[in-house]
Amino acid sequence: MEQIYLAGGCLWGVQEFIKYVPGVISTEAGRANGRSQKKDNQSKPSEYDGYAECVQIEFDPHLTSVTALVGHLFEIIDPYSVNKQGVDVGEKYRTGVYSTEAKHLTEAKHYIASREDAERIAVEVLPLTHYVASDDIHQHHLSHFPEDHHLCHIPWDLLHKYKS
């Protein structure tokens, strides 16, 4: 199994969408690449230190690939938007692909470079410097609270495109 971290605006929607993609084993909502390191891996819910809302994805590389996962991310984001997805605005809603594996970053960069619109894409591809899991209330939030879908930028039908 391998891990990659995808940021696509509000983490609730990204997690609800990506967890159903074939080859995805598990997901966890969290934050990537903030400016501070927390010794206890926790921070106050309102504290913002430059992180991107993201989803940690454990996947089976025999069933899917980084290229496929990044392609799925592009299904649910506006790849040209900077620090904004839907009604969510701010640096924490930027789009990105993060990993501790250089091969994952190379594959993601290759996917973006191969697109006809590559020069317009605002998705960052960076090494994961650190990750903090979100509080329990944010884990699988739209599965537990579907009435909150109106807060998500992803249309309901697309959100569950891969749900069996």
CSV table of N, CA and C in Angstrom, one decimal:
chain,number,residue,atom,x,y,z
A,1,MET,N,0.8,-1.2,0.0
A,1,MET,CA,0.0,0.0,0.0
A,1,MET,C,0.9,1.3,0.0
A,2,GLU,N,0.4,2.3,-0.6
A,2,GLU,CA,1.1,3.6,-0.7
A,2,GLU,C,0.1,4.7,-0.2
A,3,GLN,N,0.7,5.9,0.1
A,3,GLN,CA,0.0,7.0,0.6
A,3,GLN,C,0.3,8.2,-0.3
A,4,ILE,N,-0.8,9.0,-0.5
A,4,ILE,CA,-0.6,10.3,-1.2
A,4,ILE,C,-1.6,11.2,-0.5
A,5,TYR,N,-1.4,12.5,-0.6
A,5,TYR,CA,-2.3,13.5,0.0
A,5,TYR,C,-2.8,14.5,-1.1
A,6,LEU,N,-4.1,14.6,-1.2
A,6,LEU,CA,-4.7,15.4,-2.2
A,6,LEU,C,-5.5,16.5,-1.6
A,7,ALA,N,-5.3,17.8,-2.1
A,7,ALA,CA,-6.0,18.9,-1.6
A,7,ALA,C,-6.8,19.5,-2.7
A,8,GLY,N,-8.1,19.6,-2.4
A,8,GLY,CA,-9.0,20.1,-3.5
A,8,GLY,C,-10.1,21.0,-3.0
A,9,GLY,N,-9.7,21.9,-2.1
A,9,GLY,CA,-10.7,22.8,-1.5
A,9,GLY,C,-11.2,22.1,-0.2
A,10,CYS,N,-12.5,22.2,0.1
A,10,CYS,CA,-13.0,21.7,1.3
A,10,CYS,C,-12.8,20.2,1.4
A,11,LEU,N,-12.1,19.7,2.5
A,11,LEU,CA,-11.8,18.3,2.6
A,11,LEU,C,-12.9,17.4,2.8
A,12,TRP,N,-14.1,17.9,3.2
A,12,TRP,CA,-15.3,17.0,3.3
A,12,TRP,C,-15.6,16.4,2.0
A,13,GLY,N,-15.7,17.3,1.0
A,13,GLY,CA,-16.1,16.8,-0.3
A,13,GLY,C,-15.0,15.9,-1.0
A,14,VAL,N,-13.8,16.3,-0.8
A,14,VAL,CA,-12.7,15.5,-1.4
A,14,VAL,C,-12.7,14.1,-0.8
A,15,GLN,N,-12.9,14.0,0.5
A,15,GLN,CA,-12.9,12.7,1.1
A,15,GLN,C,-14.1,11.9,0.7
A,16,GLU,N,-15.3,12.5,0.6
A,16,GLU,CA,-16.5,11.8,0.3
A,16,GLU,C,-16.4,11.3,-1.2
A,17,PHE,N,-15.8,12.0,-2.1
A,17,PHE,CA,-15.6,11.6,-3.5
A,17,PHE,C,-14.5,10.5,-3.6
A,18,ILE,N,-13.3,10.8,-3.1
A,18,ILE,CA,-12.2,9.9,-3.4
A,18,ILE,C,-12.3,8.6,-2.7
A,19,LYS,N,-13.0,8.5,-1.6
A,19,LYS,CA,-13.0,7.2,-0.8
A,19,LYS,C,-13.7,6.1,-1.6
A,20,TYR,N,-14.5,6.4,-2.6
A,20,TYR,CA,-15.2,5.4,-3.4
A,20,TYR,C,-14.4,5.0,-4.7
A,21,VAL,N,-13.4,5.7,-5.0
A,21,VAL,CA,-12.6,5.4,-6.2
A,21,VAL,C,-12.0,4.0,-6.1
A,22,PRO,N,-12.1,3.2,-7.1
A,22,PRO,CA,-11.5,1.9,-7.1
A,22,PRO,C,-10.0,1.9,-6.8
A,23,GLY,N,-9.5,1.1,-5.9
A,23,GLY,CA,-8.1,1.1,-5.5
A,23,GLY,C,-7.8,1.9,-4.3
A,24,VAL,N,-8.7,2.7,-3.9
A,24,VAL,CA,-8.5,3.5,-2.6
A,24,VAL,C,-8.9,2.5,-1.5
A,25,ILE,N,-8.0,2.4,-0.5
A,25,ILE,CA,-8.1,1.5,0.6
A,25,ILE,C,-8.8,2.2,1.8
A,26,SER,N,-8.2,3.4,2.1
A,26,SER,CA,-8.7,4.2,3.2
A,26,SER,C,-8.4,5.7,3.0
A,27,THR,N,-9.1,6.5,3.7
A,27,THR,CA,-8.9,8.0,3.6
A,27,THR,C,-9.0,8.6,5.0
A,28,GLU,N,-8.3,9.7,5.2
A,28,GLU,CA,-8.4,10.5,6.4
A,28,GLU,C,-8.3,11.9,6.1
A,29,ALA,N,-9.2,12.7,6.6
A,29,ALA,CA,-9.2,14.2,6.4
A,29,ALA,C,-8.1,14.8,7.3
A,30,GLY,N,-7.4,15.8,6.8
A,30,GLY,CA,-6.4,16.4,7.5
A,30,GLY,C,-5.9,17.7,6.9
A,31,ARG,N,-4.7,18.0,7.3
A,31,ARG,CA,-4.0,19.3,6.9
A,31,ARG,C,-2.6,19.0,6.5
A,32,ALA,N,-2.1,19.6,5.4
A,32,ALA,CA,-0.8,19.3,5.0
A,32,ALA,C,0.0,20.6,4.9
A,33,ASN,N,1.3,20.5,5.2
A,33,ASN,CA,2.3,21.5,4.9
A,33,ASN,C,2.0,22.9,5.5
A,34,GLY,N,1.6,22.9,6.7
A,34,GLY,CA,1.6,24.2,7.4
A,34,GLY,C,3.0,24.6,7.8
A,35,ARG,N,3.1,25.8,8.4
A,35,ARG,CA,4.4,26.3,8.8
A,35,ARG,C,4.9,25.8,10.1
A,36,SER,N,4.1,25.3,10.9
A,36,SER,CA,4.6,24.8,12.3
A,36,SER,C,4.4,23.3,12.4
A,37,GLN,N,5.3,22.8,13.2
A,37,GLN,CA,5.2,21.4,13.5
A,37,GLN,C,4.6,21.3,14.9
A,38,LYS,N,3.6,20.4,15.1
A,38,LYS,CA,3.0,20.2,16.4
A,38,LYS,C,3.6,18.9,17.0
A,39,LYS,N,4.2,19.0,18.2
A,39,LYS,CA,4.8,17.8,18.8
A,39,LYS,C,3.7,16.7,19.1
A,40,ASP,N,2.5,17.2,19.5
A,40,ASP,CA,1.5,16.2,19.8
A,40,ASP,C,0.6,15.9,18.6
A,41,ASN,N,1.0,16.5,17.4
A,41,ASN,CA,0.2,16.3,16.2
A,41,ASN,C,-1.2,16.8,16.2
A,42,GLN,N,-1.4,17.8,17.1
A,42,GLN,CA,-2.7,18.4,17.3
A,42,GLN,C,-2.6,19.9,17.3
A,43,SER,N,-3.6,20.6,16.9
A,43,SER,CA,-3.6,22.0,17.0
A,43,SER,C,-5.1,22.5,17.2
A,44,LYS,N,-5.3,23.7,17.6
A,44,LYS,CA,-6.6,24.2,17.9
A,44,LYS,C,-7.4,24.2,16.6
A,45,PRO,N,-8.7,23.9,16.5
A,45,PRO,CA,-9.4,23.8,15.3
A,45,PRO,C,-9.4,25.2,14.6
A,46,SER,N,-9.3,26.3,15.2
A,46,SER,CA,-9.4,27.6,14.6
A,46,SER,C,-8.0,28.1,14.2
A,47,GLU,N,-7.0,27.4,14.6
A,47,GLU,CA,-5.6,27.9,14.3
A,47,GLU,C,-5.2,27.6,12.9
A,48,TYR,N,-4.7,28.6,12.2
A,48,TYR,CA,-4.3,28.4,10.8
A,48,TYR,C,-2.8,28.8,10.7
A,49,ASP,N,-2.0,27.9,10.2
A,49,ASP,CA,-0.6,28.1,10.1
A,49,ASP,C,-0.1,27.9,8.6
A,50,GLY,N,-0.9,28.1,7.6
A,50,GLY,CA,-0.5,28.0,6.3
A,50,GLY,C,-0.8,26.6,5.6
A,51,TYR,N,-1.5,25.7,6.3
A,51,TYR,CA,-1.8,24.4,5.8
A,51,TYR,C,-2.8,24.4,4.7
A,52,ALA,N,-2.8,23.3,4.0
A,52,ALA,CA,-3.8,23.1,3.0
A,52,ALA,C,-4.8,22.0,3.5
A,53,GLU,N,-6.1,22.2,3.4
A,53,GLU,CA,-7.0,21.1,3.8
A,53,GLU,C,-6.7,20.0,2.7
A,54,CYS,N,-6.6,18.7,3.2
A,54,CYS,CA,-6.3,17.7,2.3
A,54,CYS,C,-6.9,16.3,2.8
A,55,VAL,N,-6.7,15.3,2.0
A,55,VAL,CA,-7.2,14.0,2.4
A,55,VAL,C,-6.0,13.1,2.2
A,56,GLN,N,-5.6,12.4,3.2
A,56,GLN,CA,-4.6,11.3,3.2
A,56,GLN,C,-5.3,10.1,2.6
A,57,ILE,N,-4.7,9.6,1.5
A,57,ILE,CA,-5.2,8.5,0.8
A,57,ILE,C,-4.3,7.3,0.8
A,58,GLU,N,-4.7,6.2,1.3
A,58,GLU,CA,-4.0,4.9,1.2
A,58,GLU,C,-4.6,4.2,0.0
A,59,PHE,N,-3.7,3.8,-0.9
A,59,PHE,CA,-4.2,3.1,-2.1
A,59,PHE,C,-3.3,1.9,-2.5
A,60,ASP,N,-3.9,1.0,-3.2
A,60,ASP,CA,-3.2,-0.2,-3.7
A,60,ASP,C,-2.7,0.1,-5.1
A,61,PRO,N,-1.3,0.2,-5.2
A,61,PRO,CA,-0.8,0.6,-6.5
A,61,PRO,C,-1.0,-0.5,-7.6
A,62,HIS,N,-1.5,-1.6,-7.2
A,62,HIS,CA,-1.8,-2.7,-8.2
A,62,HIS,C,-3.2,-2.4,-8.8
A,63,LEU,N,-4.0,-1.6,-8.1
A,63,LEU,CA,-5.4,-1.3,-8.6
A,63,LEU,C,-5.6,0.1,-9.1
A,64,THR,N,-4.7,1.0,-8.7
A,64,THR,CA,-4.8,2.4,-9.2
A,64,THR,C,-3.4,3.0,-9.2
A,65,SER,N,-3.3,4.2,-9.7
A,65,SER,CA,-2.0,4.9,-9.8
A,65,SER,C,-2.1,6.3,-9.3
A,66,VAL,N,-1.0,6.9,-9.1
A,66,VAL,CA,-1.0,8.3,-8.8
A,66,VAL,C,-1.6,9.1,-10.0
A,67,THR,N,-1.3,8.8,-11.2
A,67,THR,CA,-1.8,9.4,-12.4
A,67,THR,C,-3.4,9.3,-12.3
A,68,ALA,N,-3.9,8.2,-12.0
A,68,ALA,CA,-5.4,8.0,-12.0
A,68,ALA,C,-5.9,8.8,-10.8
A,69,LEU,N,-5.3,8.8,-9.7
A,69,LEU,CA,-5.8,9.6,-8.5
A,69,LEU,C,-5.8,11.1,-8.8
A,70,VAL,N,-4.7,11.6,-9.4
A,70,VAL,CA,-4.7,13.0,-9.7
A,70,VAL,C,-5.7,13.3,-10.8
A,71,GLY,N,-6.0,12.4,-11.7
A,71,GLY,CA,-7.0,12.6,-12.7
A,71,GLY,C,-8.4,12.7,-12.0
A,72,HIS,N,-8.6,11.9,-11.0
A,72,HIS,CA,-9.9,11.9,-10.3
A,72,HIS,C,-10.0,13.3,-9.5
A,73,LEU,N,-8.9,13.8,-8.9
A,73,LEU,CA,-8.9,15.1,-8.3
A,73,LEU,C,-9.3,16.1,-9.3
A,74,PHE,N,-8.9,16.0,-10.5
A,74,PHE,CA,-9.2,17.0,-11.5
A,74,PHE,C,-10.7,17.0,-11.9
A,75,GLU,N,-11.4,15.9,-11.6
A,75,GLU,CA,-12.8,15.8,-11.8
A,75,GLU,C,-13.6,16.7,-10.9
A,76,ILE,N,-13.0,17.0,-9.7
A,76,ILE,CA,-13.8,17.7,-8.7
A,76,ILE,C,-13.3,19.1,-8.4
A,77,ILE,N,-12.3,19.5,-9.1
A,77,ILE,CA,-11.7,20.9,-8.8
A,77,ILE,C,-11.7,21.8,-10.0
A,78,ASP,N,-11.6,23.1,-9.8
A,78,ASP,CA,-11.3,24.0,-10.8
A,78,ASP,C,-9.7,24.1,-10.8
A,79,PRO,N,-9.0,23.5,-11.7
A,79,PRO,CA,-7.6,23.5,-11.6
A,79,PRO,C,-6.9,24.8,-11.8
A,80,TYR,N,-7.6,25.8,-12.3
A,80,TYR,CA,-7.1,27.1,-12.6
A,80,TYR,C,-7.2,28.1,-11.4
A,81,SER,N,-8.0,27.7,-10.5
A,81,SER,CA,-8.3,28.6,-9.4
A,81,SER,C,-7.2,28.6,-8.3
A,82,VAL,N,-6.9,29.8,-7.8
A,82,VAL,CA,-5.9,29.9,-6.8
A,82,VAL,C,-6.6,30.2,-5.5
A,83,ASN,N,-6.4,29.4,-4.5
A,83,ASN,CA,-6.9,29.6,-3.1
A,83,ASN,C,-8.4,29.7,-3.1
A,84,LYS,N,-9.1,29.0,-4.0
A,84,LYS,CA,-10.5,29.1,-4.0
A,84,LYS,C,-11.1,27.8,-4.7
A,85,GLN,N,-12.1,27.2,-4.1
A,85,GLN,CA,-12.9,26.1,-4.7
A,85,GLN,C,-14.3,26.4,-4.3
A,86,GLY,N,-15.2,26.6,-5.3
A,86,GLY,CA,-16.6,26.9,-4.9
A,86,GLY,C,-16.6,28.2,-4.1
A,87,VAL,N,-17.4,28.1,-3.0
A,87,VAL,CA,-17.6,29.3,-2.1
A,87,VAL,C,-16.4,29.4,-1.1
A,88,ASP,N,-15.6,28.4,-1.0
A,88,ASP,CA,-14.5,28.4,-0.1
A,88,ASP,C,-13.3,29.2,-0.6
A,89,VAL,N,-12.9,30.2,0.1
A,89,VAL,CA,-11.8,31.1,-0.3
A,89,VAL,C,-10.8,31.2,0.8
A,90,GLY,N,-9.5,31.1,0.4
A,90,GLY,CA,-8.4,31.3,1.4
A,90,GLY,C,-7.3,30.3,1.0
A,91,GLU,N,-6.2,30.6,1.5
A,91,GLU,CA,-5.0,29.7,1.3
A,91,GLU,C,-5.2,28.3,1.6
A,92,LYS,N,-6.0,28.0,2.7
A,92,LYS,CA,-6.2,26.6,3.1
A,92,LYS,C,-7.0,25.8,2.1
A,93,TYR,N,-7.6,26.5,1.2
A,93,TYR,CA,-8.5,25.8,0.2
A,93,TYR,C,-7.7,25.7,-1.2
A,94,ARG,N,-6.4,25.9,-1.2
A,94,ARG,CA,-5.6,25.7,-2.4
A,94,ARG,C,-5.6,24.2,-2.8
A,95,THR,N,-5.3,24.0,-4.1
A,95,THR,CA,-5.3,22.6,-4.6
A,95,THR,C,-3.9,22.1,-4.6
A,96,GLY,N,-3.7,20.9,-4.3
A,96,GLY,CA,-2.3,20.3,-4.3
A,96,GLY,C,-2.2,18.8,-4.3
A,97,VAL,N,-1.1,18.3,-4.6
A,97,VAL,CA,-0.7,16.9,-4.5
A,97,VAL,C,0.6,16.9,-3.6
A,98,TYR,N,0.5,16.1,-2.6
A,98,TYR,CA,1.7,16.0,-1.7
A,98,TYR,C,2.0,14.6,-1.4
A,99,SER,N,3.3,14.3,-1.2
A,99,SER,CA,3.7,12.9,-0.9
A,99,SER,C,5.1,13.0,-0.4
A,100,THR,N,5.5,11.9,0.3
A,100,THR,CA,6.8,11.7,0.8
A,100,THR,C,7.7,10.9,-0.2
A,101,GLU,N,7.0,10.5,-1.2
A,101,GLU,CA,7.6,9.6,-2.3
A,101,GLU,C,7.9,10.5,-3.5
A,102,ALA,N,9.2,10.7,-3.9
A,102,ALA,CA,9.5,11.5,-5.0
A,102,ALA,C,8.9,11.0,-6.3
A,103,LYS,N,8.7,9.6,-6.4
A,103,LYS,CA,8.1,9.1,-7.6
A,103,LYS,C,6.7,9.5,-7.8
A,104,HIS,N,6.0,9.7,-6.7
A,104,HIS,CA,4.6,10.2,-6.7
A,104,HIS,C,4.5,11.6,-7.3
A,105,LEU,N,5.4,12.4,-6.8
A,105,LEU,CA,5.5,13.8,-7.3
A,105,LEU,C,5.8,13.9,-8.7
A,106,THR,N,6.8,13.1,-9.2
A,106,THR,CA,7.2,13.1,-10.6
A,106,THR,C,6.0,12.6,-11.4
A,107,GLU,N,5.2,11.6,-11.0
A,107,GLU,CA,4.1,11.2,-11.7
A,107,GLU,C,3.0,12.2,-11.8
A,108,ALA,N,2.7,12.9,-10.7
A,108,ALA,CA,1.7,14.0,-10.7
A,108,ALA,C,2.2,15.1,-11.6
A,109,LYS,N,3.4,15.5,-11.6
A,109,LYS,CA,3.9,16.6,-12.4
A,109,LYS,C,3.8,16.2,-13.9
A,110,HIS,N,4.1,14.9,-14.2
A,110,HIS,CA,4.0,14.4,-15.6
A,110,HIS,C,2.5,14.5,-16.0
A,111,TYR,N,1.6,14.1,-15.2
A,111,TYR,CA,0.2,14.2,-15.5
A,111,TYR,C,-0.2,15.6,-15.9
A,112,ILE,N,0.2,16.6,-15.1
A,112,ILE,CA,-0.2,18.0,-15.3
A,112,ILE,C,0.5,18.5,-16.6
A,113,ALA,N,1.8,18.2,-16.8
A,113,ALA,CA,2.5,18.6,-17.9
A,113,ALA,C,2.0,18.1,-19.2
A,114,SER,N,1.4,16.9,-19.2
A,114,SER,CA,0.8,16.3,-20.4
A,114,SER,C,-0.5,16.8,-20.8
A,115,ARG,N,-1.1,17.7,-20.0
A,115,ARG,CA,-2.4,18.3,-20.3
A,115,ARG,C,-2.2,19.5,-21.3
A,116,GLU,N,-3.2,19.7,-22.2
A,116,GLU,CA,-3.1,20.8,-23.1
A,116,GLU,C,-3.2,22.1,-22.4
A,117,ASP,N,-3.7,22.1,-21.2
A,117,ASP,CA,-3.9,23.4,-20.4
A,117,ASP,C,-2.9,23.5,-19.3
A,118,ALA,N,-1.8,22.8,-19.4
A,118,ALA,CA,-0.8,22.7,-18.3
A,118,ALA,C,-0.3,24.1,-17.8
A,119,GLU,N,-0.1,25.0,-18.7
A,119,GLU,CA,0.4,26.3,-18.3
A,119,GLU,C,-0.6,27.1,-17.5
A,120,ARG,N,-1.9,26.8,-17.5
A,120,ARG,CA,-2.9,27.5,-16.7
A,120,ARG,C,-3.2,26.8,-15.3
A,121,ILE,N,-2.7,25.6,-15.1
A,121,ILE,CA,-3.0,24.9,-13.9
A,121,ILE,C,-2.3,25.4,-12.7
A,122,ALA,N,-3.1,25.6,-11.6
A,122,ALA,CA,-2.6,26.2,-10.4
A,122,ALA,C,-2.5,25.2,-9.2
A,123,VAL,N,-2.4,23.9,-9.6
A,123,VAL,CA,-2.3,22.9,-8.6
A,123,VAL,C,-0.8,22.7,-8.2
A,124,GLU,N,-0.6,22.9,-6.9
A,124,GLU,CA,0.8,22.7,-6.4
A,124,GLU,C,1.1,21.2,-6.2
A,125,VAL,N,2.4,20.8,-6.6
A,125,VAL,CA,2.9,19.5,-6.4
A,125,VAL,C,4.1,19.6,-5.6
A,126,LEU,N,4.1,19.2,-4.3
A,126,LEU,CA,5.2,19.4,-3.4
A,126,LEU,C,5.4,18.2,-2.5
A,127,PRO,N,6.6,18.1,-2.0
A,127,PRO,CA,6.9,17.1,-0.9
A,127,PRO,C,6.0,17.4,0.3
A,128,LEU,N,5.5,16.3,0.9
A,128,LEU,CA,4.8,16.5,2.2
A,128,LEU,C,5.8,16.8,3.3
A,129,THR,N,5.7,17.9,3.9
A,129,THR,CA,6.6,18.2,5.0
A,129,THR,C,6.1,17.8,6.4
A,130,HIS,N,4.7,17.9,6.5
A,130,HIS,CA,4.1,17.3,7.7
A,130,HIS,C,2.6,17.3,7.5
A,131,TYR,N,2.0,16.4,8.3
A,131,TYR,CA,0.5,16.2,8.2
A,131,TYR,C,-0.1,16.1,9.6
A,132,VAL,N,-1.3,16.7,9.7
A,132,VAL,CA,-2.0,16.7,11.0
A,132,VAL,C,-3.4,16.2,10.6
A,133,ALA,N,-3.9,15.1,11.2
A,133,ALA,CA,-5.2,14.6,11.0
A,133,ALA,C,-6.2,15.6,11.6
A,134,SER,N,-7.4,15.8,10.9
A,134,SER,CA,-8.5,16.6,11.4
A,134,SER,C,-9.2,16.0,12.6
A,135,ASP,N,-9.9,16.8,13.3
A,135,ASP,CA,-10.7,16.2,14.4
A,135,ASP,C,-11.7,15.2,13.9
A,136,ASP,N,-12.2,14.4,14.8
A,136,ASP,CA,-13.2,13.3,14.4
A,136,ASP,C,-14.4,13.8,13.7
A,137,ILE,N,-14.9,15.0,14.1
A,137,ILE,CA,-16.1,15.6,13.4
A,137,ILE,C,-15.9,15.8,11.9
A,138,HIS,N,-14.7,15.9,11.5
A,138,HIS,CA,-14.4,16.1,10.1
A,138,HIS,C,-14.1,14.9,9.3
A,139,GLN,N,-14.0,13.7,10.0
A,139,GLN,CA,-13.7,12.5,9.3
A,139,GLN,C,-15.1,11.9,8.7
A,140,HIS,N,-15.1,11.7,7.4
A,140,HIS,CA,-16.2,11.2,6.7
A,140,HIS,C,-17.5,12.1,7.0
A,141,HIS,N,-17.3,13.4,7.1
A,141,HIS,CA,-18.3,14.3,7.5
A,141,HIS,C,-19.6,14.2,6.7
A,142,LEU,N,-19.4,14.2,5.4
A,142,LEU,CA,-20.6,14.2,4.5
A,142,LEU,C,-21.4,12.8,4.5
A,143,SER,N,-20.7,11.8,4.9
A,143,SER,CA,-21.3,10.5,5.1
A,143,SER,C,-22.2,10.5,6.3
A,144,HIS,N,-21.7,11.2,7.4
A,144,HIS,CA,-22.4,11.3,8.7
A,144,HIS,C,-23.5,12.4,8.7
A,145,PHE,N,-23.2,13.4,7.9
A,145,PHE,CA,-24.1,14.6,7.9
A,145,PHE,C,-24.3,15.1,6.5
A,146,PRO,N,-25.1,14.2,5.7
A,146,PRO,CA,-25.3,14.6,4.3
A,146,PRO,C,-26.0,15.9,4.1
A,147,GLU,N,-26.7,16.4,5.2
A,147,GLU,CA,-27.4,17.7,5.1
A,147,GLU,C,-26.5,18.8,5.0
A,148,ASP,N,-25.2,18.6,5.2
A,148,ASP,CA,-24.2,19.6,5.1
A,148,ASP,C,-23.6,19.7,3.7
A,149,HIS,N,-24.2,18.9,2.8
A,149,HIS,CA,-23.7,18.9,1.4
A,149,HIS,C,-23.7,20.3,0.8
A,150,HIS,N,-24.7,21.1,1.2
A,150,HIS,CA,-24.8,22.5,0.6
A,150,HIS,C,-23.5,23.3,0.8
A,151,LEU,N,-22.7,22.9,1.7
A,151,LEU,CA,-21.4,23.6,2.0
A,151,LEU,C,-20.3,23.2,1.1
A,152,CYS,N,-20.6,22.1,0.3
A,152,CYS,CA,-19.5,21.5,-0.5
A,152,CYS,C,-19.7,22.0,-2.0
A,153,HIS,N,-18.5,22.2,-2.6
A,153,HIS,CA,-18.5,22.7,-4.0
A,153,HIS,C,-18.8,21.6,-5.0
A,154,ILE,N,-18.8,20.4,-4.6
A,154,ILE,CA,-18.9,19.2,-5.6
A,154,ILE,C,-20.4,18.8,-5.7
A,155,PRO,N,-21.0,18.8,-6.9
A,155,PRO,CA,-22.4,18.4,-7.0
A,155,PRO,C,-22.6,17.0,-6.5
A,156,TRP,N,-23.7,16.7,-5.9
A,156,TRP,CA,-24.1,15.4,-5.3
A,156,TRP,C,-23.8,14.3,-6.2
A,157,ASP,N,-24.3,14.3,-7.4
A,157,ASP,CA,-24.1,13.2,-8.4
A,157,ASP,C,-22.7,12.9,-8.6
A,158,LEU,N,-21.9,13.9,-8.8
A,158,LEU,CA,-20.4,13.7,-9.0
A,158,LEU,C,-19.8,13.2,-7.7
A,159,LEU,N,-20.2,13.7,-6.6
A,159,LEU,CA,-19.6,13.3,-5.3
A,159,LEU,C,-19.7,11.8,-5.1
A,160,HIS,N,-20.7,11.2,-5.6
A,160,HIS,CA,-20.9,9.7,-5.5
A,160,HIS,C,-20.8,9.0,-6.8
A,161,LYS,N,-20.0,9.5,-7.7
A,161,LYS,CA,-19.9,8.9,-9.0
A,161,LYS,C,-19.3,7.5,-9.0
A,162,TYR,N,-18.5,7.2,-8.0
A,162,TYR,CA,-17.8,5.9,-7.9
A,162,TYR,C,-18.4,5.0,-6.8
A,163,LYS,N,-19.4,5.5,-6.1
A,163,LYS,CA,-20.0,4.8,-5.0
A,163,LYS,C,-20.8,3.6,-5.6
A,164,SER,N,-20.6,2.4,-5.1
A,164,SER,CA,-21.3,1.2,-5.6
A,164,SER,C,-22.6,1.1,-4.9
